[in-house]
């Protein structure tokens, strides 16, 4: 059983980068998985894979009928943590694995097949919860910081003509303020200010803070263009150079919304374990959302990024962000205003 465990862990880390590339750039056929667990995990897996790029079917089974099933016709078997099984079930799982059928626990399955880590799985796995940052190494973090500063300076210089034009258009439209500042929560809960080009009408928050949404009437005509092209985000490069933000990471949220979401979503505060980013894994995989449920889905992508941070993953996010900008998908409603 220990050999099976070690092999599964090694296989997981070898497979992950290739699975990420395949699922992001190639269409995959529908897959079928058996689930050896209780109904809770079974229903959770169906819920979590609902918006996945790859169509996935799940079939709940138990240790009594598993012997009568042809597992060769499936992708494999998804199970709970091994510690939740009795000895006889563990022997059965080991026999299935020895036949060359993929046996994978729910955490690794979600990470490999959906590239996200639902917070609910962390609650039930104290080791994983305590070791979210275990794969972060000093060399990659230093490379990331150097890359942040270099790219932020380069983008600042290249985008200067567009920013100047945007400032003129903002002023001409309603003669209001050019910039918009707002407090956000950064790494380890540090409060800092971000600066953006103003895209909303003056005094748009006179009735209190609220999530932005598609077709928001508060957004100006120029603001709509700036959001689609993300030109309004460019002043945040100042926060990247100063070290409050990174180019890639979980989007910094407002304290007002964090207090609400922490009551509704387990482990929402884990997002602040690393520097927030101008773009992130959640933004390129789940661009739109304006509800608590959407925020929970975004958190699962953020937790995946935190656990699997790498320069490779940052480059992939950067590539997908550029693709979104050129497709004019723009800023994410429901995230901030």
mmCIF file of C-alpha atoms in Angstrom:
data_model
loop_
_atom_site.group_PDB
_atom_site.id
_atom_site.type_symbol
_atom_site.label_atom_id
_atom_site.label_comp_id
_atom_site.label_asym_id
_atom_site.label_seq_id
_atom_site.Cartn_x
_atom_site.Cartn_y
_atom_site.Cartn_z
ATOM 1 C CA UNK A 1 0.000 0.000 0.000
ATOM 2 C CA UNK A 2 2.892 2.365 0.794
ATOM 3 C CA UNK A 3 4.322 1.630 -2.670
ATOM 4 C CA UNK A 4 0.945 2.492 -4.213
ATOM 5 C CA UNK A 5 0.869 5.764 -2.271
ATOM 6 C CA UNK A 6 4.401 6.764 -3.270
ATOM 7 C CA UNK A 7 3.771 5.895 -6.922
ATOM 8 C CA UNK A 8 0.515 7.902 -6.949
ATOM 9 C CA UNK A 9 2.214 10.985 -5.519
ATOM 10 C CA UNK A 10 5.121 10.809 -8.003
ATOM 11 C CA UNK A 11 2.733 10.238 -10.922
ATOM 12 C CA UNK A 12 0.636 13.223 -9.837
ATOM 13 C CA UNK A 13 3.541 15.677 -9.976
ATOM 14 C CA UNK A 14 4.738 14.316 -13.335
ATOM 15 C CA UNK A 15 1.257 14.451 -14.861
ATOM 16 C CA UNK A 16 0.106 17.845 -13.622
ATOM 17 C CA UNK A 17 1.982 20.214 -16.010
ATOM 18 C CA UNK A 18 1.066 18.049 -19.034
ATOM 19 C CA UNK A 19 -2.586 17.803 -17.976
ATOM 20 C CA UNK A 20 -2.736 21.582 -17.566
ATOM 21 C CA UNK A 21 -1.414 22.086 -21.109
ATOM 22 C CA UNK A 22 -3.703 19.455 -22.633
ATOM 23 C CA UNK A 23 -6.871 20.687 -20.926
ATOM 24 C CA UNK A 24 -6.142 24.323 -21.740
ATOM 25 C CA UNK A 25 -5.182 23.974 -25.391
ATOM 26 C CA UNK A 26 -6.775 20.789 -26.677
ATOM 27 C CA UNK A 27 -10.377 19.600 -26.640
ATOM 28 C CA UNK A 28 -10.740 16.386 -24.702
ATOM 29 C CA UNK A 29 -13.430 13.768 -25.195
ATOM 30 C CA UNK A 30 -15.998 13.045 -22.528
ATOM 31 C CA UNK A 31 -14.611 11.004 -19.641
ATOM 32 C CA UNK A 32 -16.234 8.537 -17.271
ATOM 33 C CA UNK A 33 -15.179 7.940 -13.668
ATOM 34 C CA UNK A 34 -16.359 5.597 -10.950
ATOM 35 C CA UNK A 35 -16.483 7.099 -7.461
ATOM 36 C CA UNK A 36 -15.889 4.903 -4.416
ATOM 37 C CA UNK A 37 -17.106 7.117 -1.587
ATOM 38 C CA UNK A 38 -20.162 8.441 0.173
ATOM 39 C CA UNK A 39 -22.826 10.483 -1.630
ATOM 40 C CA UNK A 40 -21.413 13.733 -0.254
ATOM 41 C CA UNK A 41 -18.164 13.504 -2.242
ATOM 42 C CA UNK A 42 -20.043 12.125 -5.255
ATOM 43 C CA UNK A 43 -22.378 15.144 -5.347
ATOM 44 C CA UNK A 44 -19.483 17.528 -4.693
ATOM 45 C CA UNK A 45 -17.515 16.150 -7.648
ATOM 46 C CA UNK A 46 -20.499 16.639 -9.954
ATOM 47 C CA UNK A 47 -20.929 20.195 -8.689
ATOM 48 C CA UNK A 48 -17.235 21.106 -8.965
ATOM 49 C CA UNK A 49 -16.910 19.744 -12.520
ATOM 50 C CA UNK A 50 -20.084 21.438 -13.752
ATOM 51 C CA UNK A 51 -18.320 24.198 -15.739
ATOM 52 C CA UNK A 52 -15.259 22.171 -16.659
ATOM 53 C CA UNK A 53 -13.899 22.289 -20.229
ATOM 54 C CA UNK A 54 -14.014 18.514 -20.379
ATOM 55 C CA UNK A 55 -17.404 16.777 -20.013
ATOM 56 C CA UNK A 56 -17.206 14.345 -17.110
ATOM 57 C CA UNK A 57 -19.625 11.642 -15.949
ATOM 58 C CA UNK A 58 -19.528 10.121 -12.460
ATOM 59 C CA UNK A 59 -20.974 6.823 -11.248
ATOM 60 C CA UNK A 60 -21.273 6.121 -7.534
ATOM 61 C CA UNK A 61 -20.264 2.598 -6.509
ATOM 62 C CA UNK A 62 -19.480 0.721 -3.294
ATOM 63 C CA UNK A 63 -17.062 -2.042 -2.331
ATOM 64 C CA UNK A 64 -19.795 -4.673 -2.744
ATOM 65 C CA UNK A 65 -20.512 -4.121 -6.447
ATOM 66 C CA UNK A 66 -17.115 -2.895 -7.604
ATOM 67 C CA UNK A 67 -15.984 -6.457 -8.412
ATOM 68 C CA UNK A 68 -18.771 -6.807 -10.977
ATOM 69 C CA UNK A 69 -17.861 -3.637 -12.885
ATOM 70 C CA UNK A 70 -15.601 -3.368 -15.920
ATOM 71 C CA UNK A 71 -13.260 -0.620 -14.765
ATOM 72 C CA UNK A 72 -11.249 -0.866 -17.993
ATOM 73 C CA UNK A 73 -14.019 1.088 -19.743
ATOM 74 C CA UNK A 74 -13.529 4.097 -17.460
ATOM 75 C CA UNK A 75 -10.821 6.672 -16.884
ATOM 76 C CA UNK A 76 -10.383 5.247 -13.403
ATOM 77 C CA UNK A 77 -11.564 5.272 -9.820
ATOM 78 C CA UNK A 78 -11.905 8.348 -7.584
ATOM 79 C CA UNK A 79 -11.741 7.678 -3.855
ATOM 80 C CA UNK A 80 -11.864 9.497 -0.529
ATOM 81 C CA UNK A 81 -8.724 9.816 1.582
ATOM 82 C CA UNK A 82 -7.206 6.379 2.179
ATOM 83 C CA UNK A 83 -7.482 6.889 5.934
ATOM 84 C CA UNK A 84 -11.289 6.742 5.605
ATOM 85 C CA UNK A 85 -11.274 3.121 4.322
ATOM 86 C CA UNK A 86 -11.276 -0.164 6.214
ATOM 87 C CA UNK A 87 -8.482 -2.698 5.710
ATOM 88 C CA UNK A 88 -10.499 -4.926 3.330
ATOM 89 C CA UNK A 89 -11.387 -1.931 1.163
ATOM 90 C CA UNK A 90 -7.739 -0.827 1.092
ATOM 91 C CA UNK A 91 -6.704 -4.271 -0.147
ATOM 92 C CA UNK A 92 -9.373 -4.072 -2.859
ATOM 93 C CA UNK A 93 -8.180 -0.605 -3.928
ATOM 94 C CA UNK A 94 -4.607 -1.889 -4.087
ATOM 95 C CA UNK A 95 -5.658 -4.838 -6.271
ATOM 96 C CA UNK A 96 -7.442 -2.486 -8.679
ATOM 97 C CA UNK A 97 -4.355 -0.278 -8.893
ATOM 98 C CA UNK A 98 -2.124 -3.284 -9.607
ATOM 99 C CA UNK A 99 -4.301 -4.090 -12.645
ATOM 100 C CA UNK A 100 -3.189 -0.806 -14.213
ATOM 101 C CA UNK A 101 -6.406 1.080 -13.485
ATOM 102 C CA UNK A 102 -5.898 4.635 -12.265
ATOM 103 C CA UNK A 103 -6.889 5.068 -8.628
ATOM 104 C CA UNK A 104 -6.797 8.655 -7.452
ATOM 105 C CA UNK A 105 -7.966 10.492 -4.353
ATOM 106 C CA UNK A 106 -10.396 13.400 -4.623
ATOM 107 C CA UNK A 107 -7.777 16.114 -3.983
ATOM 108 C CA UNK A 108 -5.416 14.947 -6.726
ATOM 109 C CA UNK A 109 -8.345 14.282 -9.063
ATOM 110 C CA UNK A 110 -9.621 17.875 -8.753
ATOM 111 C CA UNK A 111 -6.140 19.292 -9.226
ATOM 112 C CA UNK A 112 -5.238 17.180 -12.268
ATOM 113 C CA UNK A 113 -8.583 17.197 -14.079
ATOM 114 C CA UNK A 114 -9.963 20.630 -13.167
ATOM 115 C CA UNK A 115 -6.893 22.575 -12.036
ATOM 116 C CA UNK A 116 -8.666 23.772 -8.933
ATOM 117 C CA UNK A 117 -8.664 22.937 -5.234
ATOM 118 C CA UNK A 118 -12.086 23.288 -3.569
ATOM 119 C CA UNK A 119 -11.766 24.716 -0.064
ATOM 120 C CA UNK A 120 -13.979 21.931 1.301
ATOM 121 C CA UNK A 121 -11.200 19.428 0.591
ATOM 122 C CA UNK A 122 -8.761 21.496 2.636
ATOM 123 C CA UNK A 123 -11.067 21.468 5.647
ATOM 124 C CA UNK A 124 -10.934 17.667 5.669
ATOM 125 C CA UNK A 125 -7.181 17.487 5.082
ATOM 126 C CA UNK A 126 -5.144 19.175 7.811
ATOM 127 C CA UNK A 127 -1.809 18.166 6.286
ATOM 128 C CA UNK A 128 -2.688 19.793 2.972
ATOM 129 C CA UNK A 129 -4.050 22.866 4.734
ATOM 130 C CA UNK A 130 -0.823 23.376 6.692
ATOM 131 C CA UNK A 131 1.414 22.761 3.678
ATOM 132 C CA UNK A 132 -0.183 24.944 1.016
ATOM 133 C CA UNK A 133 3.082 26.841 0.544
ATOM 134 C CA UNK A 134 5.390 23.819 0.760
ATOM 135 C CA UNK A 135 6.228 23.908 -2.975
ATOM 136 C CA UNK A 136 7.233 27.581 -3.015
ATOM 137 C CA UNK A 137 11.005 27.832 -3.353
ATOM 138 C CA UNK A 138 13.182 30.887 -2.891
ATOM 139 C CA UNK A 139 14.765 30.766 -6.355
ATOM 140 C CA UNK A 140 11.452 30.816 -8.236
ATOM 141 C CA UNK A 141 10.058 33.504 -5.937
ATOM 142 C CA UNK A 142 13.093 35.724 -6.626
ATOM 143 C CA UNK A 143 12.755 35.116 -10.373
ATOM 144 C CA UNK A 144 9.071 36.001 -10.096
ATOM 145 C CA UNK A 145 9.875 39.262 -8.288
ATOM 146 C CA UNK A 146 12.522 40.250 -10.846
ATOM 147 C CA UNK A 147 10.058 39.420 -13.624
ATOM 148 C CA UNK A 148 7.337 41.480 -11.928
ATOM 149 C CA UNK A 149 9.497 44.599 -11.751
ATOM 150 C CA UNK A 150 10.957 44.192 -15.259
ATOM 151 C CA UNK A 151 7.620 43.564 -16.982
ATOM 152 C CA UNK A 152 5.837 46.261 -14.969
ATOM 153 C CA UNK A 153 8.406 48.857 -16.065
ATOM 154 C CA UNK A 154 8.295 47.665 -19.691
ATOM 155 C CA UNK A 155 4.477 47.671 -19.844
ATOM 156 C CA UNK A 156 4.397 51.113 -18.195
ATOM 157 C CA UNK A 157 6.622 52.573 -20.912
ATOM 158 C CA UNK A 158 4.860 50.851 -23.827
ATOM 159 C CA UNK A 159 1.370 51.723 -22.593
ATOM 160 C CA UNK A 160 2.063 55.383 -21.783
ATOM 161 C CA UNK A 161 0.538 56.770 -25.041
ATOM 162 C CA UNK A 162 -2.660 54.751 -24.458
ATOM 163 C CA UNK A 163 -2.917 55.926 -20.853
ATOM 164 C CA UNK A 164 -2.461 59.577 -21.860
ATOM 165 C CA UNK A 165 -5.171 59.223 -24.523
ATOM 166 C CA UNK A 166 -7.462 57.534 -21.984
ATOM 167 C CA UNK A 167 -6.939 60.379 -19.487
ATOM 168 C CA UNK A 168 -7.948 62.948 -22.106
ATOM 169 C CA UNK A 169 -11.092 60.981 -23.019
ATOM 170 C CA UNK A 170 -12.088 60.499 -19.366
ATOM 171 C CA UNK A 171 -11.824 64.238 -18.763
ATOM 172 C CA UNK A 172 -13.740 65.112 -21.919
ATOM 173 C CA UNK A 173 -16.629 62.772 -21.121
ATOM 174 C CA UNK A 174 -17.749 64.165 -17.754
ATOM 175 C CA UNK A 175 -14.956 66.422 -16.448
ATOM 176 C CA UNK A 176 -14.662 64.175 -13.388
ATOM 177 C CA UNK A 177 -11.588 62.767 -11.615
ATOM 178 C CA UNK A 178 -9.064 60.930 -13.766
ATOM 179 C CA UNK A 179 -8.071 58.272 -11.261
ATOM 180 C CA UNK A 180 -9.853 56.072 -8.785
ATOM 181 C CA UNK A 181 -8.207 54.865 -5.576
ATOM 182 C CA UNK A 182 -9.421 52.106 -3.332
ATOM 183 C CA UNK A 183 -8.148 50.146 -0.341
ATOM 184 C CA UNK A 184 -7.528 46.450 -0.895
ATOM 185 C CA UNK A 185 -6.327 43.553 1.253
ATOM 186 C CA UNK A 186 -2.921 42.198 0.290
ATOM 187 C CA UNK A 187 -0.489 39.539 1.493
ATOM 188 C CA UNK A 188 -0.973 38.542 5.138
ATOM 189 C CA UNK A 189 -3.925 40.920 5.420
ATOM 190 C CA UNK A 190 -1.923 44.091 4.731
ATOM 191 C CA UNK A 191 -4.131 46.982 3.595
ATOM 192 C CA UNK A 192 -2.839 48.949 0.612
ATOM 193 C CA UNK A 193 -4.248 51.322 -1.996
ATOM 194 C CA UNK A 194 -4.637 50.497 -5.660
ATOM 195 C CA UNK A 195 -4.977 53.152 -8.342
ATOM 196 C CA UNK A 196 -7.016 52.672 -11.517
ATOM 197 C CA UNK A 197 -8.207 54.895 -14.320
ATOM 198 C CA UNK A 198 -11.747 55.894 -13.429
ATOM 199 C CA UNK A 199 -14.313 53.906 -15.415
ATOM 200 C CA UNK A 200 -17.435 54.749 -13.420
ATOM 201 C CA UNK A 201 -19.516 57.854 -13.031
ATOM 202 C CA UNK A 202 -18.527 60.152 -10.145
ATOM 203 C CA UNK A 203 -20.138 59.244 -6.790
ATOM 204 C CA UNK A 204 -21.155 55.822 -8.102
ATOM 205 C CA UNK A 205 -20.811 54.379 -4.604
ATOM 206 C CA UNK A 206 -22.930 56.964 -2.822
ATOM 207 C CA UNK A 207 -25.294 54.162 -1.722
ATOM 208 C CA UNK A 208 -22.501 51.910 -0.492
ATOM 209 C CA UNK A 209 -20.178 49.281 -1.964
ATOM 210 C CA UNK A 210 -21.581 46.717 -4.380
ATOM 211 C CA UNK A 211 -20.276 44.182 -6.848
ATOM 212 C CA UNK A 212 -19.876 45.323 -10.402
ATOM 213 C CA UNK A 213 -21.850 43.347 -12.971
ATOM 214 C CA UNK A 214 -22.352 42.988 -16.707
ATOM 215 C CA UNK A 215 -24.097 46.002 -18.194
ATOM 216 C CA UNK A 216 -23.490 48.041 -15.033
ATOM 217 C CA UNK A 217 -25.206 51.415 -15.564
ATOM 218 C CA UNK A 218 -22.542 53.116 -13.443
ATOM 219 C CA UNK A 219 -19.820 52.493 -16.046
ATOM 220 C CA UNK A 220 -19.150 55.393 -18.420
ATOM 221 C CA UNK A 221 -18.928 54.972 -22.201
ATOM 222 C CA UNK A 222 -15.158 55.458 -22.120
ATOM 223 C CA UNK A 223 -15.038 53.205 -19.072
ATOM 224 C CA UNK A 224 -16.557 50.331 -21.040
ATOM 225 C CA UNK A 225 -13.730 50.530 -23.575
ATOM 226 C CA UNK A 226 -11.076 50.856 -20.884
ATOM 227 C CA UNK A 227 -12.411 47.796 -19.069
ATOM 228 C CA UNK A 228 -12.591 45.660 -22.195
ATOM 229 C CA UNK A 229 -8.993 46.497 -23.070
ATOM 230 C CA UNK A 230 -7.895 46.527 -19.395
ATOM 231 C CA UNK A 231 -6.209 49.877 -19.904
ATOM 232 C CA UNK A 232 -7.886 50.998 -16.661
ATOM 233 C CA UNK A 233 -5.726 48.453 -14.785
ATOM 234 C CA UNK A 234 -2.381 49.877 -15.936
ATOM 235 C CA UNK A 235 -1.852 52.264 -12.960
ATOM 236 C CA UNK A 236 -1.800 49.176 -10.712
ATOM 237 C CA UNK A 237 1.686 48.536 -12.088
ATOM 238 C CA UNK A 238 2.785 51.043 -9.431
ATOM 239 C CA UNK A 239 1.619 48.587 -6.756
ATOM 240 C CA UNK A 240 3.562 45.802 -8.481
ATOM 241 C CA UNK A 241 6.787 47.813 -8.537
ATOM 242 C CA UNK A 242 6.335 48.789 -4.873
ATOM 243 C CA UNK A 243 5.864 45.145 -3.879
ATOM 244 C CA UNK A 244 2.242 45.263 -2.734
ATOM 245 C CA UNK A 245 1.158 43.226 -5.759
ATOM 246 C CA UNK A 246 2.500 40.796 -8.342
ATOM 247 C CA UNK A 247 1.648 40.471 -12.024
ATOM 248 C CA UNK A 248 0.129 37.054 -11.278
ATOM 249 C CA UNK A 249 -1.778 36.052 -8.155
ATOM 250 C CA UNK A 250 -5.256 36.110 -6.588
ATOM 251 C CA UNK A 251 -7.001 39.415 -7.303
ATOM 252 C CA UNK A 252 -6.890 41.745 -4.273
ATOM 253 C CA UNK A 253 -10.324 42.071 -2.723
ATOM 254 C CA UNK A 254 -11.918 44.877 -0.736
ATOM 255 C CA UNK A 255 -12.091 44.470 3.036
ATOM 256 C CA UNK A 256 -15.854 45.093 2.911
ATOM 257 C CA UNK A 257 -16.410 42.063 0.669
ATOM 258 C CA UNK A 258 -13.822 39.910 2.454
ATOM 259 C CA UNK A 259 -15.730 40.249 5.730
ATOM 260 C CA UNK A 260 -18.891 39.052 3.975
ATOM 261 C CA UNK A 261 -17.224 36.207 2.071
ATOM 262 C CA UNK A 262 -15.249 34.885 5.050
ATOM 263 C CA UNK A 263 -18.549 34.213 6.823
ATOM 264 C CA UNK A 264 -19.925 32.301 3.840
ATOM 265 C CA UNK A 265 -16.886 30.535 2.361
ATOM 266 C CA UNK A 266 -14.519 28.326 4.398
ATOM 267 C CA UNK A 267 -10.853 29.323 4.208
ATOM 268 C CA UNK A 268 -11.473 32.394 2.044
ATOM 269 C CA UNK A 269 -8.676 34.153 3.946
ATOM 270 C CA UNK A 270 -6.134 31.682 2.478
ATOM 271 C CA UNK A 271 -6.049 33.906 -0.617
ATOM 272 C CA UNK A 272 -3.861 36.341 1.314
ATOM 273 C CA UNK A 273 -1.032 33.836 1.849
ATOM 274 C CA UNK A 274 0.722 35.302 -1.206
ATOM 275 C CA UNK A 275 0.881 38.649 -2.991
ATOM 276 C CA UNK A 276 -2.286 39.505 -4.926
ATOM 277 C CA UNK A 277 -1.990 39.847 -8.686
ATOM 278 C CA UNK A 278 -3.071 41.956 -11.621
ATOM 279 C CA UNK A 279 -4.332 38.741 -13.196
ATOM 280 C CA UNK A 280 -4.670 35.242 -11.820
ATOM 281 C CA UNK A 281 -5.607 31.612 -12.375
ATOM 282 C CA UNK A 282 -9.182 32.344 -11.286
ATOM 283 C CA UNK A 283 -9.520 35.279 -13.697
ATOM 284 C CA UNK A 284 -8.450 33.329 -16.788
ATOM 285 C CA UNK A 285 -10.524 30.245 -15.932
ATOM 286 C CA UNK A 286 -13.683 31.821 -14.521
ATOM 287 C CA UNK A 287 -13.852 35.367 -15.934
ATOM 288 C CA UNK A 288 -17.315 36.365 -14.749
ATOM 289 C CA UNK A 289 -18.999 36.197 -11.379
ATOM 290 C CA UNK A 290 -20.957 38.386 -9.007
ATOM 291 C CA UNK A 291 -22.141 36.157 -6.173
ATOM 292 C CA UNK A 292 -20.935 34.221 -3.148
ATOM 293 C CA UNK A 293 -21.129 30.992 -5.159
ATOM 294 C CA UNK A 294 -18.973 32.520 -7.900
ATOM 295 C CA UNK A 295 -16.463 33.677 -5.279
ATOM 296 C CA UNK A 296 -16.263 30.120 -3.915
ATOM 297 C CA UNK A 297 -15.453 28.791 -7.393
ATOM 298 C CA UNK A 298 -12.821 31.487 -7.866
ATOM 299 C CA UNK A 299 -11.309 30.574 -4.490
ATOM 300 C CA UNK A 300 -10.835 26.971 -5.661
ATOM 301 C CA UNK A 301 -8.719 28.258 -8.574
ATOM 302 C CA UNK A 302 -6.781 30.612 -6.289
ATOM 303 C CA UNK A 303 -6.009 27.766 -3.863
ATOM 304 C CA UNK A 304 -4.770 25.640 -6.757
ATOM 305 C CA UNK A 305 -2.459 28.463 -7.849
ATOM 306 C CA UNK A 306 -1.167 28.990 -4.300
ATOM 307 C CA UNK A 307 -0.411 25.283 -3.914
ATOM 308 C CA UNK A 308 1.153 24.840 -7.367
ATOM 309 C CA UNK A 309 2.841 28.182 -7.994
ATOM 310 C CA UNK A 310 5.576 27.933 -10.615
ATOM 311 C CA UNK A 311 7.122 30.133 -13.288
ATOM 312 C CA UNK A 312 5.563 27.773 -15.851
ATOM 313 C CA UNK A 313 2.089 28.410 -14.428
ATOM 314 C CA UNK A 314 2.702 32.178 -14.338
ATOM 315 C CA UNK A 315 3.639 32.151 -18.034
ATOM 316 C CA UNK A 316 0.496 30.176 -18.858
ATOM 317 C CA UNK A 317 -1.676 32.692 -16.969
ATOM 318 C CA UNK A 318 0.103 35.585 -18.685
ATOM 319 C CA UNK A 319 -0.527 33.997 -22.096
ATOM 320 C CA UNK A 320 -4.222 33.403 -21.334
ATOM 321 C CA UNK A 321 -4.575 36.959 -19.979
ATOM 322 C CA UNK A 322 -3.172 38.416 -23.209
ATOM 323 C CA UNK A 323 -5.600 36.211 -25.132
ATOM 324 C CA UNK A 324 -8.528 37.558 -23.064
ATOM 325 C CA UNK A 325 -7.425 41.152 -23.656
ATOM 326 C CA UNK A 326 -7.243 40.657 -27.434
ATOM 327 C CA UNK A 327 -10.649 38.979 -27.340
ATOM 328 C CA UNK A 328 -11.892 42.092 -25.513
ATOM 329 C CA UNK A 329 -13.204 40.053 -22.569
ATOM 330 C CA UNK A 330 -11.810 42.728 -20.265
ATOM 331 C CA UNK A 331 -12.153 43.120 -16.514
ATOM 332 C CA UNK A 332 -14.112 40.737 -14.407
ATOM 333 C CA UNK A 333 -17.532 41.956 -13.271
ATOM 334 C CA UNK A 334 -18.229 40.953 -9.731
ATOM 335 C CA UNK A 335 -14.640 41.337 -8.706
ATOM 336 C CA UNK A 336 -14.191 45.007 -8.008
ATOM 337 C CA UNK A 337 -15.190 48.415 -9.236
#
